[in-house]
Amino acid sequence: MTIEAVSRPLVAAKPRLRRTARTRSRLDGAVGHLVMVVLSIFCLFPVYWMVVTSLRPANAIFETSLWPSSISLDNYAYALNAIPIVHMLGNTLLISAVVTVIQLFTGLLAAYAFARWRFRFDTLVYSLVALTWLVPFQVVMIPNYLLVAQLGLLDSITALILPHFASALAILLLAQSMRSFPKEVIEAARMDGARSWRILWEVMMPNLRGTIASLAILIFISTWNEYFWPLLLSRTPENSVIQIGIQMFMTAEGTQWGPLMAASTMASLPILLIYIVLQRQVIQSFMKSGIR
Amino acid sequence: MNRKPMQMNRKTFLARALALLAAGLSLPALAQSIPASVDEPVTITFYNYNLATAGIGGDATRKMIAEFMAANPNITVEGVPYSSADASRIQADLAAGLPVDLVQTVFSDLDFAVTNFGAQALEDLVPAEELAAHFEGMSPNGLKLGVLNGKTYGLAYTFSTPVLFYNADLFKAAGLDPDQPPKTWEALKAAALAIQDKTDAAGFAAGITGPTAADWLFQGVVRSNGGEVISRDRTTLKFAEPEAVEAVAMLRDLADAGVYENADINGALEGMAAGNIGMYLQTSAIQGSLVAGATGNYELRASTMPSFGDKPVRPNNSGSALTIHTTDPLKQRAAWELMKFLTSEHGYTIITSEIGYLPLRPAIVNDPQYLGEWIKEHPLVQPNLDQLAVLEPWDPMPGPNYRQIVKTMMDAVEMAVFGGADPAETMKSAQDTAQSFMP
């Protein structure tokens, strides 16, 4: 067999191979997309069911049809009348925003200290901060409650914010980012006469924007979802948060699914809005926190 | 020389000890010196788990508090909502030194409320004649619900009995007579089998087991078979005795026959409300939720708790009592006044008609001034009322580990009924474990 004879079929096979590879790649892509579509339906279905259930009248609340046989806004009217939803949403928004700003501020200061300065027992203190992350809030809930009671702050928004002034997660995440920040840039700033305060706010912070944005979203969402502390502390719906408001529809006499779903739908809207605006940052924040 | 002062000390000690003893003996008498009326402004806290909800319970409670304050201008009632699931707010407030004056206490927490939250016996606070006057007209069985160690620590407030709700349409479809609901567990099994055979619905569900079920309904089932879960002197657990094991085995038999749905309380409630379950044994308090689901869909009816053959049914109660915790005489009077108002004819008219619990005063049922007209329009409440005559108390477990005892017992019940475990062995093992949690 000559070389041409051998090579001919090979040459002819190349485009076929390419075509096969391309077809397989397309197929893989299609399968991947199909899996993602199915998973998305699984994820979105509870949200869809929540909205649909909120629109069902009381005697059709347990219907299993995908679309309600009759639509009613009674659940929304009842929920808005039964608890001050707008007020509670406002409280939740305020608390989440304030806690986010405060935790970022204290986190930046502490992280800078850990990342930039060497001091006695610095590793030990850093480890202790890391360890506090492992302590569940339920453990310190009662001591915190006693302190807040002694300060006369029971049933107040201030008390809902107070125990959340510092976050181990924020400190650790920011310290890690600051440690990987180029030392040359900091040295250059120092040679230009900048001191720590200026280096932190004018040199480091603008470059850590991505991490800070991710962290802000994480803090905001976890504060938004906070339940146990408000449950213990709040005594009136006016000074409470939306998570408690939603739970109020679950009673010893049965759960009021219609109003509960209506309240949940209304409570989801602000966080959904934030998600739509900051989609990319939210995904990045979860990826980063997952990796680290 | 040294002995004399010592003798003096001993004498002084003895004298003081006697004085203390005398004071102790006369404590109830001293405690009865609460003022006859509230003549100066006073504020009391009312820890109420209905207030933590947005439903009918919360609305009715707020209405009653408002009416009471309007009628008693010197008394301000500060309603404090709390979660009955853990009572952590009461614990935290007591630790913080905040006033905990009057509490809506779940019956299973009564022992703990007395030993740890300082709940006080009404006999020690209120003059005997006044107490007797208020108790007049109340169901004697209802009054027993809050009695512990011979004293009334809790006055029944929002309480009810186990009711067998059933779907009359499914009964008809299965060829059963909806006018003859099952009165025994045997008949219930037969009816459930018929429903499962001839319709697409499940036969039976009950709020006996599950994470939020507590143990009240199980206690009623065991009692109805002649057993009890704890001895009368409250020292020995008895849920592994033959009568209790027999009751568990009966439930197991229903599960093995495939007619007893292992659904949690919410799941079963929703299934029943949606018309997918033939019968549902649960507190009458969920009647409102069931009616909302049934309206326009099917005919909901109710019957009394089934019996074990010829043995008498001994249903017990779910729900809560009112307990006074304050030691301040003026606040005690204010709390007692509120307690009297809430358990008055008028109070129970609101509690029964607006929330759905039993009236502690049976006479108001036929009184047109109170529940007379309402009862005619709401016949579903009748089985609940019928059981008031044979009602027995939900025994609270003693000691600080009372919830652990209940959990150990109820986990064993669930394993024996639905988990395939041997009822006798499982209940015995659980009883041995739970006995070690007893004080």
Coordinates of C-alpha atoms in Angstrom, one line a residue, chain B:
Chain B
M1 CA -18.5 30.3 129.6
N2 CA -18.5 29.5 125.9
R3 CA -21.6 27.3 126.1
K4 CA -24.0 30.0 127.2
P5 CA -23.9 32.1 124.1
M6 CA -24.1 28.9 122.0
Q7 CA -27.2 27.9 123.9
M8 CA -28.6 31.3 123.3
N9 CA -27.9 31.0 119.6
R10 CA -29.6 27.7 119.5
K11 CA -32.6 29.1 121.2
T12 CA -32.6 32.0 118.9
F13 CA -32.3 29.7 116.0
L14 CA -35.1 27.5 117.2
A15 CA -37.3 30.5 117.8
R16 CA -36.6 31.9 114.3
A17 CA -37.1 28.5 112.8
L18 CA -40.5 28.2 114.5
A19 CA -41.4 31.7 113.4
L20 CA -40.5 30.9 109.8
L21 CA -42.5 27.7 110.0
A22 CA -45.4 29.5 111.4
A23 CA -45.0 32.1 108.6
G24 CA -44.8 29.3 106.1
L25 CA -47.9 27.7 107.4
S26 CA -49.8 30.9 107.3
L27 CA -48.5 31.8 103.8
P28 CA -51.8 30.9 102.0
A29 CA -53.6 33.0 104.5
L30 CA -51.3 35.9 103.9
A31 CA -51.4 35.3 100.2
Q32 CA -55.2 35.6 100.3
S33 CA -54.7 39.2 101.3
I34 CA -54.8 40.4 97.8
P35 CA -56.8 43.6 97.6
A36 CA -60.5 43.2 97.0
S37 CA -60.4 45.5 94.0
V38 CA -57.9 47.5 91.9
D39 CA -58.2 51.0 93.1
E40 CA -55.1 52.4 91.6
P41 CA -53.6 52.2 88.1
V42 CA -51.6 49.0 87.5
T43 CA -50.1 47.4 84.4
I44 CA -49.9 43.7 84.0
T45 CA -48.3 41.6 81.2
F46 CA -50.3 38.9 79.6
Y47 CA -48.0 36.4 77.8
N48 CA -50.3 34.9 75.1
Y49 CA -49.3 32.7 72.1
N50 CA -52.5 33.6 70.2
L51 CA -51.2 37.2 70.1
A52 CA -48.2 36.0 68.1
T53 CA -50.5 35.0 65.3
A54 CA -52.5 36.9 62.7
G55 CA -55.5 34.7 62.7
I56 CA -58.8 34.4 64.6
G57 CA -57.0 33.6 67.9
G58 CA -55.1 36.8 67.9
D59 CA -58.0 38.9 66.8
A60 CA -60.3 37.5 69.5
T61 CA -57.7 37.9 72.2
R62 CA -57.0 41.5 71.3
K63 CA -60.8 42.1 71.3
M64 CA -61.2 40.6 74.8
I65 CA -58.2 42.5 76.2
A66 CA -59.7 45.8 74.8
E67 CA -63.1 45.1 76.3
F68 CA -61.6 44.2 79.6
M69 CA -59.5 47.4 79.8
A70 CA -62.6 49.5 78.8
A71 CA -64.5 47.9 81.7
N72 CA -61.5 48.2 84.2
P73 CA -59.9 51.6 83.6
N74 CA -57.4 51.1 86.4
I75 CA -55.9 48.0 84.7
T76 CA -53.7 48.2 81.7
V77 CA -53.0 44.9 80.0
E78 CA -49.8 44.7 78.0
G79 CA -50.2 41.7 75.7
V80 CA -46.9 40.0 75.1
P81 CA -46.9 37.5 72.2
Y82 CA -44.7 34.4 72.6
S83 CA -44.1 31.2 70.8
S84 CA -45.7 28.3 72.7
A85 CA -43.2 25.9 70.9
D86 CA -40.4 26.8 73.3
A87 CA -41.5 29.5 75.7
S88 CA -38.0 31.0 75.4
R89 CA -39.3 34.5 75.7
I90 CA -40.8 33.7 79.1
Q91 CA -37.6 32.1 80.3
A92 CA -35.5 35.1 79.0
D93 CA -37.9 37.7 80.5
L94 CA -37.8 35.9 83.9
A95 CA -34.0 35.8 83.7
A96 CA -33.9 39.5 82.8
G97 CA -36.2 40.4 85.7
L98 CA -39.0 41.6 83.6
P99 CA -42.6 41.2 85.0
V100 CA -44.3 38.0 83.8
D101 CA -47.7 38.3 85.4
L102 CA -50.3 36.2 83.5
V103 CA -49.5 33.5 81.0
Q104 CA -51.5 31.4 78.5
T105 CA -49.7 28.1 79.3
V106 CA -50.0 25.0 77.2
F107 CA -51.2 22.2 79.4
S108 CA -48.2 20.0 78.8
D109 CA -46.0 22.9 80.2
L110 CA -48.0 23.2 83.4
D111 CA -45.6 21.3 85.7
F112 CA -42.7 23.2 84.3
A113 CA -44.6 26.5 84.7
V114 CA -45.2 25.8 88.4
T115 CA -41.7 24.6 89.3
N116 CA -39.7 26.9 87.1
F117 CA -41.8 29.9 86.1
G118 CA -43.4 30.4 89.5
A119 CA -47.0 29.8 88.5
Q120 CA -49.2 30.1 91.6
A121 CA -52.1 28.1 92.9
L122 CA -55.4 30.0 92.7
E123 CA -56.4 28.6 96.1
D124 CA -53.3 30.4 97.6
L125 CA -54.2 33.7 96.1
V126 CA -57.9 34.2 95.8
P127 CA -60.3 34.2 98.8
A128 CA -62.1 30.8 98.9
E129 CA -65.6 32.2 98.6
E130 CA -64.7 34.3 95.6
L131 CA -62.9 31.4 93.9
A132 CA -66.0 29.1 94.5
A133 CA -68.3 31.8 93.2
H134 CA -66.3 32.1 90.0
F135 CA -66.0 28.4 89.6
E136 CA -69.8 28.0 89.9
G137 CA -71.2 26.9 86.5
M138 CA -67.9 25.7 85.2
S139 CA -67.5 22.2 83.9
P140 CA -66.1 20.1 86.8
N141 CA -64.0 18.1 84.3
G142 CA -62.8 21.4 82.8
L143 CA -61.7 22.6 86.2
K144 CA -59.7 19.5 86.8
L145 CA -57.5 20.2 83.7
G146 CA -55.3 22.7 85.5
V147 CA -55.1 20.9 88.8
L148 CA -51.7 19.7 89.9
N149 CA -50.9 18.2 93.3
G150 CA -54.4 19.0 94.4
K151 CA -54.3 22.7 93.6
T152 CA -55.6 24.8 90.7
Y153 CA -52.5 26.2 89.1
G154 CA -54.1 26.7 85.7
L155 CA -57.6 27.7 84.8
A156 CA -58.7 26.1 81.5
Y157 CA -58.7 28.8 78.8
T158 CA -58.5 27.8 75.1
F159 CA -59.0 24.0 75.2
S160 CA -60.7 21.4 73.1
T161 CA -61.1 17.6 72.6
P162 CA -60.2 15.2 69.9
V163 CA -62.9 15.2 67.2
L164 CA -63.3 12.7 64.3
F165 CA -64.0 14.9 61.3
Y166 CA -65.2 13.0 58.3
N167 CA -66.1 13.7 54.6
A168 CA -69.8 12.8 54.2
D169 CA -69.5 12.8 50.4
L170 CA -66.7 10.1 50.5
F171 CA -68.8 8.1 53.0
K172 CA -71.7 8.1 50.4
A173 CA -69.3 7.2 47.6
A174 CA -68.0 4.3 49.6
G175 CA -71.4 3.0 50.3
L176 CA -71.3 4.1 54.0
D177 CA -74.0 5.8 55.9
P178 CA -72.8 9.3 56.8
D179 CA -75.4 9.5 59.5
Q180 CA -73.7 6.5 61.2
P181 CA -70.0 7.6 61.7
P182 CA -67.7 4.9 63.2
K183 CA -67.9 4.8 67.0
T184 CA -65.2 2.2 67.5
W185 CA -61.7 1.8 66.2
E186 CA -62.9 -1.5 64.5
A187 CA -65.7 0.3 62.7
L188 CA -63.3 3.1 61.8
K189 CA -61.0 0.5 60.1
A190 CA -63.8 -1.0 58.2
A191 CA -65.0 2.5 57.0
A192 CA -61.4 3.5 56.1
L193 CA -61.0 0.3 54.0
A194 CA -64.3 0.9 52.2
I195 CA -63.3 4.5 51.4
Q196 CA -59.9 3.3 50.1
D197 CA -61.5 0.5 48.0
K198 CA -64.2 2.6 46.5
T199 CA -62.8 6.1 46.1
D200 CA -59.5 7.7 45.2
A201 CA -59.2 9.1 48.8
A202 CA -57.2 7.9 51.7
G203 CA -59.1 6.3 54.6
F204 CA -57.9 7.9 57.8
A205 CA -55.4 10.3 59.3
A206 CA -54.8 11.5 62.8
G207 CA -52.8 14.2 64.6
I208 CA -51.4 11.6 67.0
T209 CA -47.8 11.5 65.8
G210 CA -45.4 13.9 64.0
P211 CA -43.0 16.6 64.9
T212 CA -45.6 19.1 66.2
A213 CA -48.1 16.6 67.5
A214 CA -47.2 16.7 71.2
D215 CA -48.7 13.8 73.2
W216 CA -52.2 14.9 74.2
L217 CA -54.0 12.9 71.5
F218 CA -51.9 9.8 72.2
Q219 CA -52.7 10.1 75.9
G220 CA -56.4 10.1 75.0
V221 CA -56.0 7.0 72.9
V222 CA -54.2 5.1 75.6
R223 CA -56.7 6.2 78.3
S224 CA -59.6 5.0 76.1
N225 CA -58.0 1.5 76.3
G226 CA -57.9 1.7 80.1
G227 CA -54.3 2.7 80.3
E228 CA -52.3 5.9 81.1
V229 CA -48.9 7.2 80.2
I230 CA -47.9 8.2 83.8
S231 CA -48.9 7.0 87.2
R232 CA -51.4 9.1 89.3
D233 CA -48.6 10.0 91.8
R234 CA -46.6 11.3 88.8
T235 CA -43.5 9.3 89.6
T236 CA -43.6 6.3 87.1
L237 CA -44.1 6.3 83.4
K238 CA -46.6 3.7 82.2
F239 CA -46.7 3.9 78.5
A240 CA -45.2 0.5 78.1
E241 CA -47.9 -1.2 80.1
P242 CA -50.1 -3.7 78.2
E243 CA -53.1 -1.3 77.8
A244 CA -50.8 1.3 76.1
V245 CA -49.0 -1.2 74.0
E246 CA -52.4 -2.6 72.9
A247 CA -53.4 0.9 71.8
V248 CA -50.2 1.3 69.9
A249 CA -50.7 -2.1 68.3
M250 CA -54.2 -1.1 67.2
L251 CA -52.8 2.0 65.4
R252 CA -50.1 -0.2 63.9
D253 CA -52.8 -2.5 62.6
L254 CA -54.5 0.4 60.9
A255 CA -51.1 1.4 59.3
D256 CA -50.4 -2.2 58.3
A257 CA -53.8 -2.4 56.7
G258 CA -52.8 0.7 54.6
V259 CA -55.7 2.9 55.9
Y260 CA -53.8 5.1 58.3
E261 CA -51.9 7.9 56.5
N262 CA -48.5 8.7 58.0
A263 CA -48.9 12.4 57.3
D264 CA -47.7 15.2 59.6
I265 CA -50.3 17.5 61.2
N266 CA -50.2 20.1 58.4
G267 CA -50.2 17.5 55.6
A268 CA -53.1 15.6 57.1
L269 CA -55.0 18.8 57.8
E270 CA -54.5 19.9 54.2
G271 CA -55.5 16.5 52.8
M272 CA -58.7 16.5 54.9
A273 CA -59.5 20.1 53.9
A274 CA -58.9 19.3 50.3
G275 CA -61.3 16.3 50.4
N276 CA -58.6 13.7 49.9
I277 CA -59.0 11.9 53.3
G278 CA -62.1 10.2 54.5
M279 CA -61.6 10.7 58.3
Y280 CA -59.3 12.8 60.4
L281 CA -59.0 12.6 64.2
Q282 CA -57.6 15.9 65.5
T283 CA -58.4 18.8 67.9
S284 CA -61.6 20.6 67.3
A285 CA -59.6 23.8 67.1
I286 CA -58.8 23.2 63.4
Q287 CA -62.4 23.2 62.5
G288 CA -62.2 26.7 60.9
S289 CA -59.4 25.5 58.5
L290 CA -61.4 22.4 57.6
V291 CA -64.6 24.4 57.0
A292 CA -62.8 26.9 54.8
G293 CA -61.5 24.0 52.6
A294 CA -64.8 22.1 52.5
T295 CA -67.1 25.0 51.7
G296 CA -68.5 24.5 48.2
N297 CA -66.5 21.3 47.8
Y298 CA -67.9 18.6 50.1
E299 CA -69.9 18.1 53.2
L300 CA -67.8 18.1 56.4
R301 CA -69.2 16.4 59.4
A302 CA -67.8 15.6 62.9
S303 CA -68.2 12.8 65.4
T304 CA -66.7 11.8 68.8
M305 CA -63.5 10.0 69.4
P306 CA -63.7 6.2 68.6
S307 CA -63.7 3.7 71.5
F308 CA -62.0 0.4 72.0
G309 CA -65.0 -1.9 71.7
D310 CA -67.2 -1.5 74.7
K311 CA -64.7 0.4 76.8
P312 CA -65.7 4.0 77.6
V313 CA -64.0 6.7 75.5
R314 CA -61.8 8.8 77.7
P315 CA -60.8 11.8 75.6
N316 CA -58.5 14.4 77.0
N317 CA -57.8 18.0 76.1
S318 CA -55.5 20.0 73.9
G319 CA -54.9 23.7 74.4
S320 CA -54.0 26.0 77.2
A321 CA -54.7 27.3 80.7
L322 CA -54.2 30.7 82.3
T323 CA -51.6 30.8 85.0
I324 CA -50.8 33.7 87.4
H325 CA -47.0 34.3 88.0
T326 CA -46.8 37.7 89.7
T327 CA -46.1 37.9 93.4
D328 CA -47.3 41.5 93.7
P329 CA -50.7 41.5 95.4
L330 CA -52.1 44.3 93.3
K331 CA -51.0 42.7 90.1
Q332 CA -52.3 39.4 91.3
R333 CA -55.7 41.0 91.8
A334 CA -55.5 42.6 88.3
A335 CA -54.4 39.3 86.7
W336 CA -57.3 37.5 88.5
E337 CA -59.8 40.1 87.3
L338 CA -58.6 39.5 83.7
M339 CA -58.7 35.8 84.3
K340 CA -62.3 36.1 85.5
F341 CA -63.2 38.2 82.5
L342 CA -61.7 35.7 80.0
T343 CA -63.4 32.7 81.6
S344 CA -66.7 34.4 82.1
E345 CA -69.9 33.6 80.1
H346 CA -69.1 36.5 77.8
G347 CA -65.4 35.5 77.5
Y348 CA -66.3 32.0 76.6
T349 CA -68.9 33.1 74.1
I350 CA -66.1 34.9 72.2
I351 CA -63.6 32.0 72.7
T352 CA -66.0 29.4 71.4
S353 CA -67.7 31.3 68.6
E354 CA -64.7 33.2 67.3
I355 CA -61.7 30.9 67.9
G356 CA -63.4 27.5 68.1
Y357 CA -62.5 26.2 71.6
L358 CA -64.7 24.6 74.2
P359 CA -66.7 26.7 76.6
L360 CA -65.7 26.0 80.2
R361 CA -69.3 27.0 81.1
P362 CA -71.6 24.4 79.6
A363 CA -74.8 26.4 80.5
I364 CA -74.0 29.1 77.9
V365 CA -74.4 26.6 75.1
N366 CA -78.2 26.7 75.3
D367 CA -78.5 30.3 76.5
P368 CA -79.6 32.5 73.6
Q369 CA -77.9 35.4 75.4
Y370 CA -74.6 33.7 74.7
L371 CA -74.0 30.7 72.4
G372 CA -77.5 29.5 71.9
E373 CA -78.1 30.9 68.4
W374 CA -74.5 30.3 67.3
I375 CA -74.6 26.6 68.2
K376 CA -77.7 26.1 66.0
E377 CA -75.7 27.5 63.1
H378 CA -72.6 25.5 63.8
P379 CA -73.6 21.9 64.5
L380 CA -70.0 20.7 64.0
V381 CA -69.2 21.8 67.5
Q382 CA -71.6 19.2 69.0
P383 CA -69.2 16.2 69.3
N384 CA -66.7 18.5 71.1
L385 CA -69.4 19.6 73.5
D386 CA -70.6 16.0 74.1
Q387 CA -67.1 15.0 75.1
L388 CA -67.0 17.7 77.8
A389 CA -68.9 15.3 80.0
V390 CA -66.2 12.7 79.9
L391 CA -63.2 14.9 79.5
E392 CA -59.9 14.0 81.3
P393 CA -56.8 16.0 81.8
W394 CA -53.7 16.1 79.5
D395 CA -51.1 14.9 82.0
P396 CA -48.0 17.2 81.9
M397 CA -44.7 15.3 82.3
P398 CA -42.8 16.4 85.4
G399 CA -39.3 17.8 85.8
P400 CA -37.0 19.9 83.7
N401 CA -36.7 17.2 81.1
Y402 CA -40.4 17.0 80.4
R403 CA -40.1 17.7 76.7
Q404 CA -37.4 15.0 76.4
I405 CA -39.8 12.5 78.0
V406 CA -42.6 13.4 75.6
K407 CA -40.2 13.2 72.6
T408 CA -38.8 9.8 73.6
M409 CA -42.4 8.4 74.1
M410 CA -43.7 9.9 70.9
D411 CA -40.7 8.8 68.8
A412 CA -41.3 5.3 70.0
V413 CA -45.0 5.5 69.1
E414 CA -44.1 6.6 65.6
M415 CA -41.5 3.8 65.2
A416 CA -44.0 1.2 66.4
V417 CA -46.9 2.4 64.3
F418 CA -45.1 3.4 61.0
G419 CA -41.5 2.2 61.4
G420 CA -42.1 -1.5 61.6
A421 CA -40.7 -1.8 65.1
D422 CA -42.2 -4.2 67.6
P423 CA -44.7 -2.2 69.7
A424 CA -44.1 -3.9 73.0
E425 CA -40.3 -3.8 72.8
T426 CA -40.1 -0.3 71.4
M427 CA -42.4 1.1 74.0
K428 CA -40.6 -0.7 76.8
S429 CA -37.2 0.5 75.7
A430 CA -38.5 4.1 75.3
Q431 CA -40.1 3.9 78.8
D432 CA -36.8 2.8 80.4
T433 CA -35.0 5.6 78.7
A434 CA -37.7 8.2 79.5
Q435 CA -37.9 7.1 83.2
S436 CA -34.3 8.1 83.6
F437 CA -35.3 11.7 82.6
M438 CA -37.9 11.8 85.4
P439 CA -37.0 14.0 88.4

